[in-house]
Short mmCIF file of C-alpha atoms and ligand atoms in Angstrom, two decimals:
data_model
loop_
_atom_site.label_atom_id
_atom_site.label_comp_id
_atom_site.label_asym_id
_atom_site.label_seq_id
_atom_site.Cartn_x
_atom_site.Cartn_y
_atom_site.Cartn_z
CA MET C 6 0.00 0.00 0.00
CA ALA C 7 1.63 3.27 -1.15
CA ASP C 8 0.36 6.39 0.67
CA GLY C 9 -2.24 4.11 2.23
CA LYS C 10 -3.79 3.49 -1.19
CA ILE C 11 -4.79 0.05 -2.47
CA GLU C 12 -2.75 -0.75 -5.58
CA VAL C 13 -4.68 -1.70 -8.72
CA LEU C 14 -3.42 -2.97 -12.06
CA LEU C 15 -5.31 -1.50 -15.03
CA SER C 16 -5.48 -3.79 -18.05
CA GLY C 17 -6.71 -2.17 -21.28
CA PRO C 18 -7.01 1.46 -22.35
CA PRO C 19 -7.26 4.26 -19.73
CA LYS C 20 -10.94 5.16 -20.30
CA PRO C 21 -11.81 8.44 -18.53
CA THR C 22 -14.70 7.07 -16.40
CA ILE C 23 -12.47 4.26 -15.14
CA VAL C 24 -9.37 6.37 -14.58
CA ASN C 25 -11.33 9.11 -12.77
CA GLY C 26 -13.31 6.58 -10.75
CA LEU C 27 -10.13 4.82 -9.63
CA ALA C 28 -8.70 8.02 -8.09
CA PRO C 29 -8.91 6.56 -4.54
CA PHE C 30 -6.51 3.79 -5.64
CA LEU C 31 -2.88 3.76 -6.80
CA VAL C 32 -3.27 2.63 -10.40
CA HIS C 33 -0.55 0.93 -12.45
CA ARG C 34 -1.22 0.81 -16.19
CA LEU C 35 -0.18 -2.44 -17.82
CA ALA C 36 -0.40 -0.87 -21.29
CA ASP C 37 2.35 1.63 -20.35
CA ALA C 38 4.87 -1.06 -19.34
CA LYS C 39 7.81 -1.23 -21.73
CA ASP C 40 9.08 -4.46 -20.18
CA ARG C 41 5.95 -6.28 -18.93
CA ASP C 42 7.82 -8.92 -16.93
CA ALA C 43 10.03 -6.39 -15.13
CA PHE C 44 6.99 -4.17 -14.48
CA LEU C 45 4.99 -7.04 -12.97
CA LYS C 46 7.97 -8.16 -10.93
CA GLU C 47 8.22 -4.73 -9.41
CA ILE C 48 4.56 -3.91 -8.69
CA GLY C 49 3.11 -7.47 -8.64
CA PRO C 50 3.70 -8.21 -4.94
CA ARG C 51 1.64 -5.12 -3.94
CA VAL C 52 -1.29 -5.36 -6.36
CA ARG C 53 -4.62 -6.41 -4.77
CA ALA C 54 -6.99 -5.77 -7.66
CA ILE C 55 -7.17 -5.78 -11.45
CA ALA C 56 -9.43 -3.37 -13.34
CA SER C 57 -9.98 -4.52 -16.90
CA SER C 58 -11.37 -1.89 -19.28
CA VAL C 59 -11.93 -4.13 -22.34
CA THR C 60 -12.94 -7.70 -23.12
CA SER C 61 -10.25 -8.08 -25.77
CA ASP C 62 -7.26 -8.38 -23.38
CA ALA C 63 -6.93 -11.78 -21.72
CA ILE C 64 -6.66 -11.95 -17.92
CA GLY C 65 -5.08 -15.38 -17.70
CA ALA C 66 -3.43 -17.53 -15.06
CA GLY C 67 0.00 -16.30 -16.24
CA LEU C 68 -0.83 -12.71 -15.31
CA MET C 69 -2.84 -13.41 -12.14
CA SER C 70 -0.22 -15.78 -10.73
CA LYS C 71 2.29 -12.91 -10.76
CA LEU C 72 0.05 -11.04 -8.29
CA PRO C 73 0.19 -13.05 -5.04
CA LYS C 74 -2.03 -10.58 -3.14
CA LEU C 75 -4.70 -10.46 -5.86
CA GLU C 76 -8.24 -10.47 -4.42
CA ILE C 77 -10.47 -9.20 -7.21
CA VAL C 78 -10.66 -8.80 -10.99
CA SER C 79 -13.24 -6.18 -11.97
CA THR C 80 -13.84 -6.50 -15.66
CA PHE C 81 -15.80 -4.51 -18.20
CA GLY C 82 -18.37 -6.46 -20.23
CA VAL C 83 -21.10 -8.92 -19.41
CA GLY C 84 -19.07 -11.67 -21.11
CA TYR C 85 -15.99 -12.71 -19.16
CA ASP C 86 -14.54 -15.50 -21.28
CA HIS C 87 -11.34 -13.42 -21.47
CA VAL C 88 -10.80 -14.03 -17.74
CA ASP C 89 -9.60 -17.42 -16.49
CA VAL C 90 -12.41 -17.77 -13.94
CA ALA C 91 -11.52 -21.37 -13.12
CA TRP C 92 -8.06 -20.24 -11.98
CA ALA C 93 -9.59 -17.30 -10.11
CA ALA C 94 -12.13 -19.54 -8.32
CA GLU C 95 -9.41 -21.99 -7.35
CA HIS C 96 -7.25 -19.20 -5.90
CA GLY C 97 -9.97 -17.31 -4.04
CA VAL C 98 -9.98 -14.38 -6.46
CA THR C 99 -13.40 -12.80 -7.08
CA VAL C 100 -14.27 -11.82 -10.66
CA THR C 101 -16.92 -9.20 -11.36
CA ASN C 102 -18.53 -8.28 -14.70
CA THR C 103 -20.97 -5.59 -15.83
CA PRO C 104 -24.38 -7.24 -16.31
CA ARG C 105 -27.80 -5.53 -16.59
CA VAL C 106 -26.57 -2.03 -17.52
CA LEU C 107 -26.12 -3.16 -21.15
CA THR C 108 -29.10 -5.52 -21.54
CA GLU C 109 -31.49 -3.25 -23.46
CA GLU C 110 -28.72 -1.77 -25.65
CA VAL C 111 -27.50 -5.18 -26.78
CA ALA C 112 -31.09 -6.28 -27.41
CA ASP C 113 -31.65 -3.16 -29.55
CA THR C 114 -28.54 -4.00 -31.57
CA ALA C 115 -29.68 -7.59 -31.98
CA LEU C 116 -33.04 -6.44 -33.29
CA GLY C 117 -31.27 -4.09 -35.73
CA LEU C 118 -29.01 -6.89 -36.94
CA ILE C 119 -31.96 -9.26 -37.37
CA LEU C 120 -33.93 -6.70 -39.41
CA CYS C 121 -30.86 -5.74 -41.49
CA THR C 122 -30.15 -9.37 -42.30
CA VAL C 123 -33.71 -10.47 -43.02
CA ARG C 124 -34.67 -7.41 -45.10
CA GLU C 125 -31.18 -6.65 -46.54
CA PHE C 126 -31.26 -2.99 -45.46
CA PRO C 127 -27.47 -2.42 -45.63
CA GLN C 128 -27.35 -3.98 -49.11
CA ALA C 129 -30.28 -1.80 -50.25
CA GLU C 130 -28.55 1.30 -48.88
CA ARG C 131 -25.36 0.40 -50.77
CA PHE C 132 -27.51 -0.05 -53.91
CA LEU C 133 -28.89 3.49 -53.57
CA ARG C 134 -25.47 5.03 -52.89
CA ALA C 135 -24.07 3.27 -55.96
CA GLY C 136 -26.69 5.11 -58.07
CA LYS C 137 -28.43 1.87 -59.06
CA TRP C 138 -31.96 2.95 -58.05
CA VAL C 139 -32.28 5.07 -61.18
CA GLY C 140 -32.75 2.05 -63.43
CA ARG C 141 -34.83 -0.23 -61.21
CA GLY C 142 -35.93 -0.75 -57.62
CA TYR C 143 -33.98 -2.86 -55.15
CA PRO C 144 -35.09 -6.51 -55.63
CA LEU C 145 -37.79 -7.75 -53.27
CA THR C 146 -36.18 -9.61 -50.38
CA LYS C 147 -36.51 -13.39 -50.27
CA ALA C 148 -36.87 -13.25 -46.51
CA THR C 149 -39.38 -11.58 -44.23
CA LEU C 150 -40.00 -11.71 -40.50
CA ARG C 151 -43.67 -12.29 -41.19
CA ASP C 152 -43.47 -16.05 -41.71
CA ARG C 153 -40.57 -16.91 -39.42
CA THR C 154 -40.02 -18.43 -36.02
CA VAL C 155 -36.91 -17.37 -34.12
CA GLY C 156 -34.94 -19.89 -32.08
CA MET C 157 -32.78 -18.30 -29.44
CA VAL C 158 -29.62 -20.06 -28.27
CA GLY C 159 -29.38 -18.71 -24.73
CA MET C 160 -32.22 -17.16 -22.74
CA GLY C 161 -30.48 -15.06 -20.11
CA ALA C 162 -31.36 -11.42 -19.46
CA ILE C 163 -30.29 -10.27 -22.94
CA GLY C 164 -31.98 -13.24 -24.64
CA GLN C 165 -35.21 -12.39 -22.84
CA ALA C 166 -34.94 -8.72 -23.84
CA ILE C 167 -34.52 -9.77 -27.50
CA ALA C 168 -37.45 -12.20 -27.21
CA ARG C 169 -39.66 -9.44 -25.76
CA ARG C 170 -38.92 -7.22 -28.77
CA LEU C 171 -39.65 -9.99 -31.26
CA GLU C 172 -42.87 -11.01 -29.51
CA ALA C 173 -44.03 -7.37 -29.63
CA MET C 174 -43.52 -7.63 -33.40
CA LYS C 175 -45.68 -10.80 -33.44
CA VAL C 176 -42.72 -13.06 -34.25
CA PRO C 177 -42.94 -16.45 -32.50
CA VAL C 178 -39.90 -17.22 -30.32
CA VAL C 179 -38.59 -20.52 -28.90
CA TYR C 180 -35.25 -21.25 -27.27
CA HIS C 181 -32.53 -23.74 -26.50
CA SER C 182 -30.42 -23.68 -23.37
CA ARG C 183 -29.04 -26.44 -21.16
CA ARG C 184 -31.74 -25.84 -18.58
CA PRO C 185 -35.11 -24.06 -18.93
CA ALA C 186 -34.66 -20.39 -18.03
CA ALA C 187 -36.58 -18.95 -15.08
CA GLY C 188 -39.02 -16.34 -16.33
CA ALA C 189 -39.08 -17.49 -19.98
CA ALA C 190 -42.62 -18.29 -21.11
CA CYS C 191 -41.81 -19.65 -24.57
CA ARG C 192 -41.06 -23.25 -25.60
CA HIS C 193 -37.75 -24.72 -24.42
CA TYR C 194 -35.83 -27.21 -26.58
CA PRO C 195 -33.35 -29.34 -24.61
CA LYS C 196 -31.70 -30.33 -27.93
CA LEU C 197 -30.25 -27.67 -30.22
CA LEU C 198 -30.59 -29.80 -33.36
CA ASP C 199 -34.31 -30.29 -32.76
CA MET C 200 -34.78 -26.56 -32.45
CA ALA C 201 -32.62 -25.83 -35.52
CA ARG C 202 -34.91 -28.08 -37.60
CA ASP C 203 -38.05 -26.27 -36.41
CA VAL C 204 -36.99 -22.60 -36.74
CA ASP C 205 -36.07 -20.19 -39.54
CA ILE C 206 -33.70 -17.88 -37.66
CA ILE C 207 -31.23 -18.79 -34.93
CA VAL C 208 -30.14 -15.95 -32.65
CA VAL C 209 -27.04 -16.81 -30.62
CA ILE C 210 -26.83 -14.98 -27.28
CA THR C 211 -25.07 -17.37 -24.91
CA PRO C 212 -21.76 -16.98 -23.03
CA GLY C 213 -18.51 -17.76 -24.87
CA GLY C 214 -15.74 -20.00 -23.52
CA PRO C 215 -14.88 -23.70 -23.77
CA GLU C 216 -18.40 -24.97 -22.96
CA THR C 217 -20.00 -23.31 -25.98
CA LYS C 218 -17.07 -23.46 -28.44
CA ASP C 219 -18.31 -24.33 -31.96
CA LEU C 220 -21.81 -25.05 -30.64
CA ILE C 221 -23.20 -23.82 -33.96
CA ASN C 222 -21.51 -26.38 -36.21
CA ALA C 223 -22.11 -27.78 -39.71
CA ASP C 224 -24.87 -30.10 -38.46
CA VAL C 225 -26.80 -27.27 -36.82
CA LEU C 226 -26.50 -25.14 -39.98
CA LYS C 227 -27.71 -28.06 -42.10
CA ALA C 228 -30.68 -28.52 -39.78
CA LEU C 229 -31.47 -24.78 -40.03
CA GLY C 230 -31.76 -25.28 -43.77
CA PRO C 231 -31.69 -23.30 -47.04
CA ASN C 232 -34.19 -20.67 -45.89
CA GLY C 233 -32.39 -20.26 -42.56
CA ILE C 234 -30.64 -17.22 -41.12
CA LEU C 235 -27.99 -17.22 -38.39
CA ILE C 236 -27.53 -14.20 -36.13
CA ASN C 237 -24.55 -14.17 -33.73
CA MET C 238 -24.58 -11.58 -30.94
CA ALA C 239 -22.57 -13.67 -28.46
CA ARG C 240 -18.92 -14.52 -29.11
CA GLY C 241 -17.21 -15.60 -32.34
CA SER C 242 -16.10 -18.80 -30.62
CA VAL C 243 -19.70 -20.09 -30.33
CA VAL C 244 -19.93 -20.50 -34.11
CA ASP C 245 -17.62 -22.78 -36.14
CA GLU C 246 -16.60 -19.96 -38.51
CA PRO C 247 -15.17 -22.12 -41.34
CA ALA C 248 -18.36 -24.25 -41.24
CA LEU C 249 -20.48 -21.10 -41.42
CA ILE C 250 -18.49 -19.76 -44.39
CA GLN C 251 -18.93 -23.10 -46.16
CA ALA C 252 -22.66 -23.18 -45.38
CA LEU C 253 -23.11 -19.68 -46.82
CA LYS C 254 -21.10 -20.57 -49.95
CA ASP C 255 -23.04 -23.82 -50.50
CA LYS C 256 -26.38 -22.12 -49.74
CA THR C 257 -26.90 -24.62 -46.93
CA ILE C 258 -28.37 -21.53 -45.19
CA LEU C 259 -29.69 -18.30 -46.70
CA SER C 260 -27.74 -15.65 -44.85
CA ALA C 261 -26.08 -14.55 -41.62
CA GLY C 262 -25.85 -11.44 -39.48
CA LEU C 263 -22.75 -11.27 -37.31
CA ASP C 264 -21.66 -8.88 -34.57
CA VAL C 265 -18.77 -11.04 -33.37
CA TYR C 266 -15.94 -13.07 -34.92
CA VAL C 267 -13.34 -15.61 -33.88
CA ARG C 268 -10.31 -13.29 -34.26
CA GLU C 269 -11.63 -9.75 -33.80
CA PRO C 270 -11.01 -7.31 -35.35
CA ASP C 271 -9.90 -9.62 -38.19
CA VAL C 272 -12.97 -10.62 -40.16
CA PRO C 273 -12.43 -13.42 -42.70
CA ALA C 274 -12.06 -11.98 -46.23
CA GLU C 275 -14.52 -14.63 -47.46
CA LEU C 276 -17.26 -13.13 -45.29
CA ILE C 277 -16.44 -9.59 -46.39
CA ALA C 278 -16.74 -10.67 -50.03
CA MET C 279 -20.24 -12.12 -49.52
CA GLU C 280 -23.41 -10.16 -50.27
CA ASN C 281 -25.68 -12.42 -48.20
CA VAL C 282 -24.17 -11.45 -44.85
CA VAL C 283 -24.48 -8.37 -42.67
CA LEU C 284 -21.36 -7.66 -40.64
CA PHE C 285 -21.31 -5.37 -37.60
CA PRO C 286 -17.99 -4.45 -35.88
CA HIS C 287 -18.97 -5.79 -32.40
CA LEU C 288 -21.49 -3.03 -31.73
CA GLY C 289 -23.65 -4.79 -29.11
CA SER C 290 -23.30 -2.28 -26.29
CA ALA C 291 -21.48 0.42 -28.25
CA SER C 292 -23.16 3.70 -27.29
CA VAL C 293 -21.55 6.38 -25.14
CA TYR C 294 -24.47 6.07 -22.69
CA THR C 295 -24.20 2.32 -22.13
CA ARG C 296 -20.42 2.05 -22.29
CA THR C 297 -20.17 4.79 -19.63
CA GLN C 298 -22.49 2.80 -17.37
CA MET C 299 -20.39 -0.32 -17.93
CA ASP C 300 -17.18 1.58 -17.13
CA GLN C 301 -18.81 3.02 -14.01
CA LEU C 302 -19.78 -0.46 -12.81
CA VAL C 303 -16.14 -1.57 -13.15
CA VAL C 304 -15.30 1.26 -10.74
CA ASP C 305 -18.30 0.71 -8.44
CA ASN C 306 -17.39 -2.95 -7.98
CA LEU C 307 -13.88 -2.00 -6.83
CA ASN C 308 -15.11 0.79 -4.55
CA ALA C 309 -17.68 -1.48 -2.91
CA TRP C 310 -15.03 -4.17 -2.41
CA ALA C 311 -12.50 -1.66 -0.99
CA ALA C 312 -15.16 -0.34 1.41
CA GLY C 313 -15.55 -3.88 2.75
CA LYS C 314 -19.14 -4.21 1.47
CA GLY C 315 -18.31 -6.86 -1.11
CA PRO C 316 -18.42 -6.29 -4.86
CA LEU C 317 -21.80 -5.53 -6.48
CA THR C 318 -21.81 -8.04 -9.35
CA PRO C 319 -19.55 -11.04 -8.77
CA VAL C 320 -19.86 -13.76 -11.45
CA PRO C 321 -21.49 -17.04 -10.31
CA GLU C 322 -18.22 -19.01 -10.48
CA THR C 323 -16.56 -16.75 -7.90
CA PRO C 324 -19.23 -15.76 -5.35
CA TRP C 325 -18.43 -13.25 -2.62
CA PRO C 326 -16.99 -13.80 -0.05
CA PRO C 327 -14.26 -15.80 -1.78
CA ARG C 328 -13.31 -19.32 -0.81
CA ARG C 329 -9.55 -19.41 -0.52
CA SER C 330 -8.15 -22.90 -1.01
CA SER C 331 -4.65 -21.92 0.14
C1 8YV L 427 -18.55 -5.20 -25.36
C2 8YV L 427 -19.61 -7.40 -24.91
O1 8YV L 427 -19.03 -4.06 -25.90
O2 8YV L 427 -20.21 -6.99 -22.68
C3 8YV L 427 -19.80 -7.79 -23.49
O3 8YV L 427 -19.54 -8.96 -23.17
O4 8YV L 427 -19.39 -8.19 -25.74
C4 8YV L 427 -19.79 -6.00 -25.31
O5 8YV L 427 -20.68 -5.35 -24.51
C5 8YV L 427 -17.47 -5.75 -26.20
O6 8YV L 427 -16.84 -6.73 -25.52
C6 8YV L 427 -16.52 -4.71 -26.74
O7 8YV L 427 -15.21 -4.99 -26.48
#
């Protein structure tokens, strides 16, 4: 503790809300370290908390094990597959994320991506800008929401917010998840393949990580069928990307709308070359309003922990108070 302040390691860019909010702490910025190993060797023994301002920088066992006094990792984002939670749980380190404050924003984006993909709005806009409207109208779209059922993969808070929007638009919704979700009134499919056969659009909104890796594979896409549309709002890892590219090329499915990719920000050139896909640059929660609330929750979690009240939103794998095995 320098000057009585708790020392915090900041991973990711120094966003103003986070930097200002962490004023009560002594903050060390990982991004500024010229020699990362030497930097961690020097400050590591004093660091008690990590603040992570992005989901794109991994917080792995290698980093956390260099911080023997680490008690908490407060990360930005509802998804926390970039944090090795199994290691954290085993070592009594609490991980917090930023749920709820982004739910409605991500659901809005999902609805936008669904509509853009089904009705080809970005393609039609490109058509107008290219001066092609003069000769003829944009072709009628093959797809419509009017005769489709949506199958959600994942029915957590964001899944339910998407389902509410679709139901308000009179679109029938069903879902697949390992267990039926509390509070979801629509039909639950225990088997993903069964649901894929019955629906016309799959919307993926389930956590990333090893348990869901390549969940949407060639078999699921085949079951979705030639009129089918895949929407991915979750993590690139949930979809077998080469299988998706193949399915789009072969017309095994009709089209896809993607907000996330396996190696962001690298998007496969094959996808970029396709007209039957709509590609968003991971926009889910990307408004100033919502991102500020997410940044603030990163700070609030650390302040609540430092005040001895316990963090506000620990993830289920690392409940508060922590169970230290050593
Ligand atoms: C982030 C997200 O905007 O919260 C999450 O898990 O995926 C998004 O809200 C994204 O991670 C940007 O880096």
